[in-house]
Short mmCIF file of C-alpha atoms in Angstrom, two decimals:
data_model
loop_
_atom_site.label_atom_id
_atom_site.label_comp_id
_atom_site.label_asym_id
_atom_site.label_seq_id
_atom_site.Cartn_x
_atom_site.Cartn_y
_atom_site.Cartn_z
CA MET A 1093 -19.81 27.19 -10.70
CA LYS A 1094 -20.53 28.19 -6.78
CA ASN A 1095 -18.19 27.76 -3.81
CA GLY A 1096 -18.68 24.52 -2.03
CA PRO A 1097 -16.73 21.31 -1.34
CA LEU A 1098 -15.89 20.85 -4.64
CA PHE A 1099 -13.43 23.95 -4.12
CA LEU A 1100 -10.34 23.93 -2.17
CA PRO A 1101 -7.74 27.08 -1.74
CA PHE A 1102 -5.53 28.18 -5.01
CA GLU A 1103 -7.71 25.89 -7.55
CA LYS A 1104 -8.35 29.51 -9.27
CA SER A 1105 -5.09 29.65 -10.40
CA PRO A 1106 -2.93 26.83 -12.80
CA ALA A 1107 0.18 27.14 -11.46
CA ALA A 1108 -0.45 27.11 -7.86
CA SER A 1109 -2.63 23.65 -8.48
CA ILE A 1110 0.54 22.11 -10.10
CA MET A 1111 2.57 23.14 -7.46
CA ILE A 1112 0.48 21.88 -4.86
CA SER A 1113 -0.14 18.72 -6.51
CA THR A 1114 3.60 18.31 -7.31
CA LEU A 1115 4.31 18.64 -3.53
CA MET A 1116 1.28 16.21 -2.32
CA PHE A 1117 2.66 13.17 -5.15
CA SER A 1118 6.29 13.62 -3.68
CA PHE A 1119 4.96 12.90 0.01
CA MET A 1120 2.93 10.20 -1.60
CA GLY A 1121 5.40 8.60 -3.13
CA VAL A 1122 7.54 8.77 0.11
CA ALA A 1123 4.93 7.00 1.95
CA VAL A 1124 4.78 4.16 -1.11
CA LYS A 1125 8.79 3.64 -1.00
CA LEU A 1126 8.29 3.33 3.06
CA LEU A 1127 6.41 0.50 2.31
CA PRO A 1128 8.51 -1.99 0.07
CA HIS A 1129 7.38 -5.00 1.94
CA LEU A 1130 3.23 -4.62 0.23
CA PRO A 1131 2.64 -5.16 -3.15
CA ALA A 1132 2.17 -2.30 -5.44
CA TYR A 1133 -1.00 -3.61 -6.91
CA GLU A 1134 -2.15 -3.60 -3.34
CA LEU A 1135 -0.97 -0.27 -2.37
CA VAL A 1136 -2.94 1.20 -5.33
CA PHE A 1137 -6.28 -0.39 -4.18
CA PHE A 1138 -5.76 1.01 -1.00
CA ARG A 1139 -4.72 4.57 -2.37
CA SER A 1140 -8.12 4.27 -5.13
CA LEU A 1141 -10.55 3.07 -2.33
CA THR A 1142 -9.50 6.15 -0.41
CA VAL A 1143 -9.76 8.66 -3.16
CA CYS A 1144 -13.00 7.19 -4.38
CA LEU A 1145 -14.76 7.25 -0.88
CA VAL A 1146 -13.84 10.88 -0.37
CA ALA A 1147 -14.49 12.02 -3.87
CA PHE A 1148 -17.81 10.52 -3.55
CA LEU A 1149 -19.07 12.10 -0.26
CA LEU A 1150 -18.15 15.39 -1.59
CA LEU A 1151 -20.23 15.05 -4.43
CA LYS A 1152 -23.58 13.91 -2.69
CA GLN A 1153 -22.73 16.57 0.02
CA ALA A 1154 -23.00 19.05 -3.32
CA ARG A 1155 -25.90 17.04 -5.45
CA VAL A 1156 -23.37 16.64 -8.18
CA SER A 1157 -24.16 13.37 -9.47
CA PRO A 1158 -20.85 11.50 -10.08
CA TRP A 1159 -21.37 9.65 -13.01
CA GLY A 1160 -19.87 12.49 -15.46
CA ASN A 1161 -21.33 13.23 -19.13
CA ASN A 1162 -18.37 12.41 -20.83
CA ARG A 1163 -18.56 8.39 -19.84
CA LYS A 1164 -16.85 7.09 -22.81
CA TRP A 1165 -13.42 9.36 -22.29
CA LEU A 1166 -14.15 9.33 -18.14
CA ILE A 1167 -13.95 5.69 -18.36
CA THR A 1168 -10.95 5.53 -20.73
CA ARG A 1169 -8.91 7.49 -18.57
CA GLY A 1170 -9.53 5.51 -15.71
CA VAL A 1171 -8.18 2.40 -17.82
CA VAL A 1172 -5.41 4.06 -19.03
CA GLY A 1173 -4.70 6.18 -15.69
CA THR A 1174 -4.78 2.17 -13.79
CA ILE A 1175 -1.98 0.94 -16.04
CA GLY A 1176 0.19 4.37 -15.39
CA LEU A 1177 -0.31 4.06 -11.59
CA VAL A 1178 0.20 0.31 -11.00
CA THR A 1179 3.70 0.40 -13.29
CA PHE A 1180 4.80 4.46 -11.67
CA PHE A 1181 4.02 2.36 -7.73
CA TYR A 1182 6.03 -0.32 -8.89
CA THR A 1183 9.18 1.69 -10.34
CA LEU A 1184 8.93 4.05 -6.82
CA GLN A 1185 9.62 0.59 -5.08
CA TYR A 1186 12.24 -0.87 -6.88
CA MET A 1187 14.20 2.97 -8.39
CA PRO A 1188 16.00 4.76 -6.71
CA LEU A 1189 13.29 8.00 -6.00
CA ALA A 1190 14.95 11.11 -8.01
CA SER A 1191 15.06 8.29 -11.20
CA ALA A 1192 11.70 6.81 -10.77
CA VAL A 1193 9.93 10.54 -10.40
CA THR A 1194 12.37 11.73 -13.11
CA VAL A 1195 11.44 9.10 -15.96
CA GLN A 1196 7.93 9.80 -15.07
CA TYR A 1197 7.95 12.67 -15.64
CA LEU A 1198 8.89 12.41 -19.25
CA SER A 1199 4.67 12.02 -19.24
CA PRO A 1200 4.41 15.83 -20.50
CA LEU A 1201 6.37 15.05 -23.28
CA PHE A 1202 3.85 12.22 -24.25
CA THR A 1203 0.95 14.34 -23.54
CA ALA A 1204 2.10 17.00 -26.42
CA ALA A 1205 2.37 13.64 -28.68
CA PHE A 1206 -1.24 12.65 -27.90
CA GLY A 1207 -2.19 15.66 -27.96
CA THR A 1208 -2.03 15.65 -31.99
CA TYR A 1209 -4.67 13.12 -32.02
CA LEU A 1210 -6.69 14.06 -28.96
CA LEU A 1211 -6.30 18.16 -28.82
CA LYS A 1212 -5.67 18.82 -32.23
CA GLU A 1213 -2.37 20.72 -31.48
CA LYS A 1214 0.22 19.75 -33.95
CA MET A 1215 3.78 18.72 -33.09
CA ARG A 1216 6.64 21.63 -34.05
CA PRO A 1217 10.17 20.91 -34.34
CA TYR A 1218 11.16 21.91 -30.81
CA GLN A 1219 9.11 19.52 -29.45
CA ILE A 1220 10.63 16.84 -31.28
CA GLY A 1221 13.96 17.67 -30.59
CA CYS A 1222 12.84 18.09 -26.98
CA PHE A 1223 11.91 14.49 -26.94
CA LEU A 1224 15.15 13.16 -28.94
CA LEU A 1225 17.14 15.10 -25.77
CA ALA A 1226 15.19 13.37 -23.08
CA PHE A 1227 15.17 10.03 -24.27
CA THR A 1228 19.03 10.77 -24.43
CA GLY A 1229 18.53 11.54 -20.69
CA VAL A 1230 17.09 8.24 -20.22
CA LEU A 1231 19.56 6.27 -21.79
CA LEU A 1232 22.22 7.84 -19.35
CA ILE A 1233 20.31 7.47 -16.16
CA LYS A 1234 19.83 3.59 -17.32
CA GLY A 1235 23.29 2.93 -18.64
CA TYR A 1236 25.19 4.36 -15.71
CA ASP A 1237 23.03 3.91 -12.82
CA PRO A 1238 23.68 -0.19 -11.80
CA ARG A 1239 20.62 0.00 -9.69
CA ILE A 1240 18.27 0.57 -12.53
CA SER A 1241 17.49 -2.45 -14.57
CA VAL A 1242 16.03 -2.54 -18.77
CA GLY A 1243 12.90 -4.08 -17.13
CA ILE A 1244 12.07 -1.77 -14.62
CA LEU A 1245 13.25 1.40 -16.97
CA ALA A 1246 10.91 0.04 -19.33
CA VAL A 1247 8.01 -0.16 -16.95
CA GLY A 1248 8.97 3.40 -16.17
CA ILE A 1249 8.53 5.04 -19.88
CA VAL A 1250 5.15 2.82 -20.08
CA SER A 1251 4.04 4.64 -16.78
CA ALA A 1252 5.22 8.40 -18.37
CA ALA A 1253 3.64 7.03 -21.61
CA THR A 1254 0.08 6.19 -19.99
CA SER A 1255 0.64 9.13 -17.77
CA GLY A 1256 0.53 11.41 -20.82
CA PHE A 1257 -2.34 10.07 -22.89
CA VAL A 1258 -4.11 10.39 -19.37
CA TYR A 1259 -3.07 14.14 -19.25
CA ALA A 1260 -4.08 14.69 -22.60
CA VAL A 1261 -7.48 13.38 -21.55
CA ILE A 1262 -8.03 15.22 -18.92
CA ARG A 1263 -7.52 18.39 -20.73
CA LYS A 1264 -10.16 16.81 -23.42
CA LEU A 1265 -12.70 16.28 -20.29
CA ARG A 1266 -12.43 20.11 -19.28
CA ASN A 1267 -15.73 21.55 -20.93
CA SER A 1268 -17.81 18.25 -19.79
CA ASP A 1269 -16.81 17.23 -16.78
CA ALA A 1270 -15.89 18.59 -12.98
CA PRO A 1271 -12.53 17.69 -11.79
CA LEU A 1272 -13.75 16.02 -8.47
CA VAL A 1273 -15.80 13.81 -11.15
CA VAL A 1274 -12.88 12.79 -13.32
CA VAL A 1275 -10.98 11.85 -9.84
CA PHE A 1276 -13.88 9.89 -8.77
CA TYR A 1277 -14.33 7.85 -11.97
CA PHE A 1278 -10.43 7.28 -12.41
CA SER A 1279 -10.40 5.78 -8.56
CA LEU A 1280 -13.79 3.76 -9.16
CA VAL A 1281 -11.83 2.04 -12.51
CA THR A 1282 -8.88 1.03 -10.56
CA ILE A 1283 -11.08 -0.92 -7.92
CA LEU A 1284 -12.74 -2.60 -10.32
CA MET A 1285 -9.67 -3.24 -12.25
CA VAL A 1286 -7.12 -4.06 -9.28
CA GLY A 1287 -9.80 -5.02 -6.81
CA PRO A 1288 -9.86 -9.00 -7.81
CA TYR A 1289 -6.60 -9.58 -8.72
CA ALA A 1290 -5.89 -8.03 -5.10
CA ALA A 1291 -8.19 -10.28 -3.26
CA PHE A 1292 -6.76 -13.23 -4.21
CA HIS A 1293 -2.89 -12.46 -3.94
CA TRP A 1294 -3.65 -10.52 -0.54
CA VAL A 1295 -0.72 -9.64 1.87
CA PRO A 1296 -1.85 -8.70 5.30
CA VAL A 1297 -0.88 -5.74 6.67
CA THR A 1298 -0.28 -6.53 10.22
CA ASN A 1299 1.67 -3.50 11.46
CA PRO A 1300 -0.26 -0.24 12.31
CA GLN A 1301 2.21 2.41 11.13
CA ASP A 1302 1.72 0.50 8.01
CA TRP A 1303 -2.14 0.90 7.97
CA ILE A 1304 -1.28 5.16 8.95
CA LEU A 1305 1.44 5.07 5.49
CA ILE A 1306 -1.30 3.46 3.81
CA VAL A 1307 -4.08 6.43 4.56
CA ALA A 1308 -1.66 9.00 4.24
CA ILE A 1309 -1.04 7.73 0.15
CA GLY A 1310 -4.66 7.56 -0.21
CA LEU A 1311 -5.35 11.40 1.52
CA LEU A 1312 -2.41 12.51 -0.61
CA ALA A 1313 -3.28 11.21 -3.78
CA TYR A 1314 -6.90 12.60 -3.43
CA LEU A 1315 -4.96 16.09 -2.74
CA ALA A 1316 -2.95 15.51 -5.80
CA GLN A 1317 -5.07 14.34 -7.99
CA TYR A 1318 -7.48 16.95 -7.78
CA TYR A 1319 -5.04 19.97 -7.83
CA MET A 1320 -3.74 18.13 -10.84
CA THR A 1321 -6.92 18.17 -12.76
CA VAL A 1322 -7.76 21.68 -11.78
CA ALA A 1323 -4.49 22.35 -13.34
CA TYR A 1324 -4.55 20.68 -17.18
CA GLN A 1325 -8.20 21.81 -17.49
CA GLY A 1326 -7.42 25.37 -16.36
CA ALA A 1327 -3.95 25.81 -19.16
CA PRO A 1328 -3.11 24.16 -22.25
CA ALA A 1329 -1.43 20.82 -21.43
CA ALA A 1330 2.43 21.52 -22.55
CA SER A 1331 2.18 24.61 -20.41
CA VAL A 1332 1.47 22.73 -17.05
CA ALA A 1333 4.87 20.50 -17.00
CA LEU A 1334 7.14 23.73 -16.22
CA LEU A 1335 6.12 23.56 -12.54
CA VAL A 1336 5.99 19.88 -12.39
CA TYR A 1337 9.52 19.64 -12.48
CA LEU A 1338 9.83 20.91 -8.93
CA GLY A 1339 9.24 17.08 -8.21
CA THR A 1340 12.41 15.97 -9.42
CA GLY A 1341 13.96 18.42 -6.51
CA TYR A 1342 12.02 16.43 -3.80
CA GLY A 1343 12.59 13.27 -5.17
CA LEU A 1344 16.47 14.31 -5.24
CA PHE A 1345 16.23 15.18 -1.37
CA PHE A 1346 13.69 12.88 -0.49
CA GLY A 1347 16.30 10.09 -1.73
CA TRP A 1348 18.99 11.59 -0.36
CA TRP A 1349 17.74 11.89 3.06
CA LEU A 1350 15.84 9.04 3.82
CA TRP A 1351 17.49 6.55 1.92
CA ASP A 1352 20.50 8.10 1.33
CA GLU A 1353 20.84 7.45 -2.40
CA GLY A 1354 23.47 9.37 -4.46
CA VAL A 1355 23.09 9.56 -8.38
CA PRO A 1356 26.04 8.43 -10.36
CA PRO A 1357 27.34 11.61 -11.98
CA LEU A 1358 26.33 10.61 -15.64
CA ALA A 1359 22.93 9.56 -14.36
CA LEU A 1360 22.83 12.74 -12.66
CA ALA A 1361 23.62 14.15 -16.08
CA GLY A 1362 20.67 12.08 -17.65
CA ILE A 1363 18.12 13.97 -15.28
CA PHE A 1364 19.15 17.13 -16.04
CA LEU A 1365 19.11 16.38 -19.54
CA ILE A 1366 15.38 15.26 -19.60
CA LEU A 1367 14.59 18.52 -17.22
CA VAL A 1368 15.99 20.61 -19.83
CA ALA A 1369 14.22 19.26 -22.71
CA VAL A 1370 10.66 19.14 -20.38
CA ILE A 1371 11.51 22.77 -19.24
CA THR A 1372 12.20 23.97 -22.43
CA HIS A 1373 9.26 22.37 -24.02
CA SER A 1374 6.76 24.20 -21.58
CA LEU A 1375 8.26 27.66 -21.99
CA MET A 1376 7.97 27.55 -25.51
CA GLY A 1377 4.74 25.93 -25.23
CA GLY A 1378 3.38 29.20 -23.57
CA LYS A 1379 2.79 30.85 -20.84
CA ARG A 1380 -1.07 30.46 -19.61
CA ILE A 1381 -0.55 28.42 -16.77
CA PHE A 1382 0.34 31.89 -14.87
CA ARG A 1383 -2.92 33.25 -15.36
CA ARG A 1384 -5.27 33.35 -12.56
CA LYS A 1385 -7.76 32.02 -14.53
CA ALA A 1386 -10.26 28.58 -13.90
CA ALA A 1387 -11.12 26.22 -16.19
CA PRO A 1388 -14.83 26.96 -17.96
CA PRO A 1389 -17.89 25.99 -15.93
CA ALA A 1390 -18.24 21.81 -16.59
CA PRO A 1391 -22.14 21.01 -17.28
CA GLY A 1392 -24.20 20.57 -14.55
CA LEU A 1393 -22.41 23.10 -12.10
#
């Protein structure tokens, strides 16, 4: 690989990459929650359009084909990822920020489950125990936070499951396609899936401040997606989860600071159980995330 527009600071370290990605995703979540008057599908469309344009221009500048090598899994990543993105934006708008982020962060556990099929990584007894502990936490969040309905919680779990599948696919693509190609495909497929529906159900954006937030969502999403892809391609899928969970702390802080969102004690206990489950899963899954080692070169780069 040669240095160039495909590469950003700190991307040779999976640990640094996932920390940057988590911070960018947190800022993006704040921006989405500041736009409750715009539908989730419209925000997803704008986000994907921005990311797609940035990724395409950088790929062209680097003279790298945006169409990839493993197109079957690139398209699969795009379709399933779109479902996860729409459902995640929906939960951000209708759940307390900390709870929405925490439920979404069940995804690494789903990654481990899907990894048994996609990555040939066997589920171990401790992983099954972590699943059970995490879902106990989900039940506590729902049962003791009256602001969360069963339907909204179900949408959040769908988002986590689809995201978990996507992370396993990203890991599978590590030897065939560069991170930016994966990011481009995801955004392009999302535009094709969401665009027609958004066109027929369009809500006009008239406030200049809304446009600033919309552009910010796209740029933050680009950075978050790129660094996340680098991290998952550069370290075992299960290992990346440990530092991802910094996002729960960000969610608690921003929810309290910007929206005065308190968390009922037992719901807070549920968040704690989910964190314990996934951090335990990450610690027992390996420590390669802390090695400063890039992913293997993808063909054509």
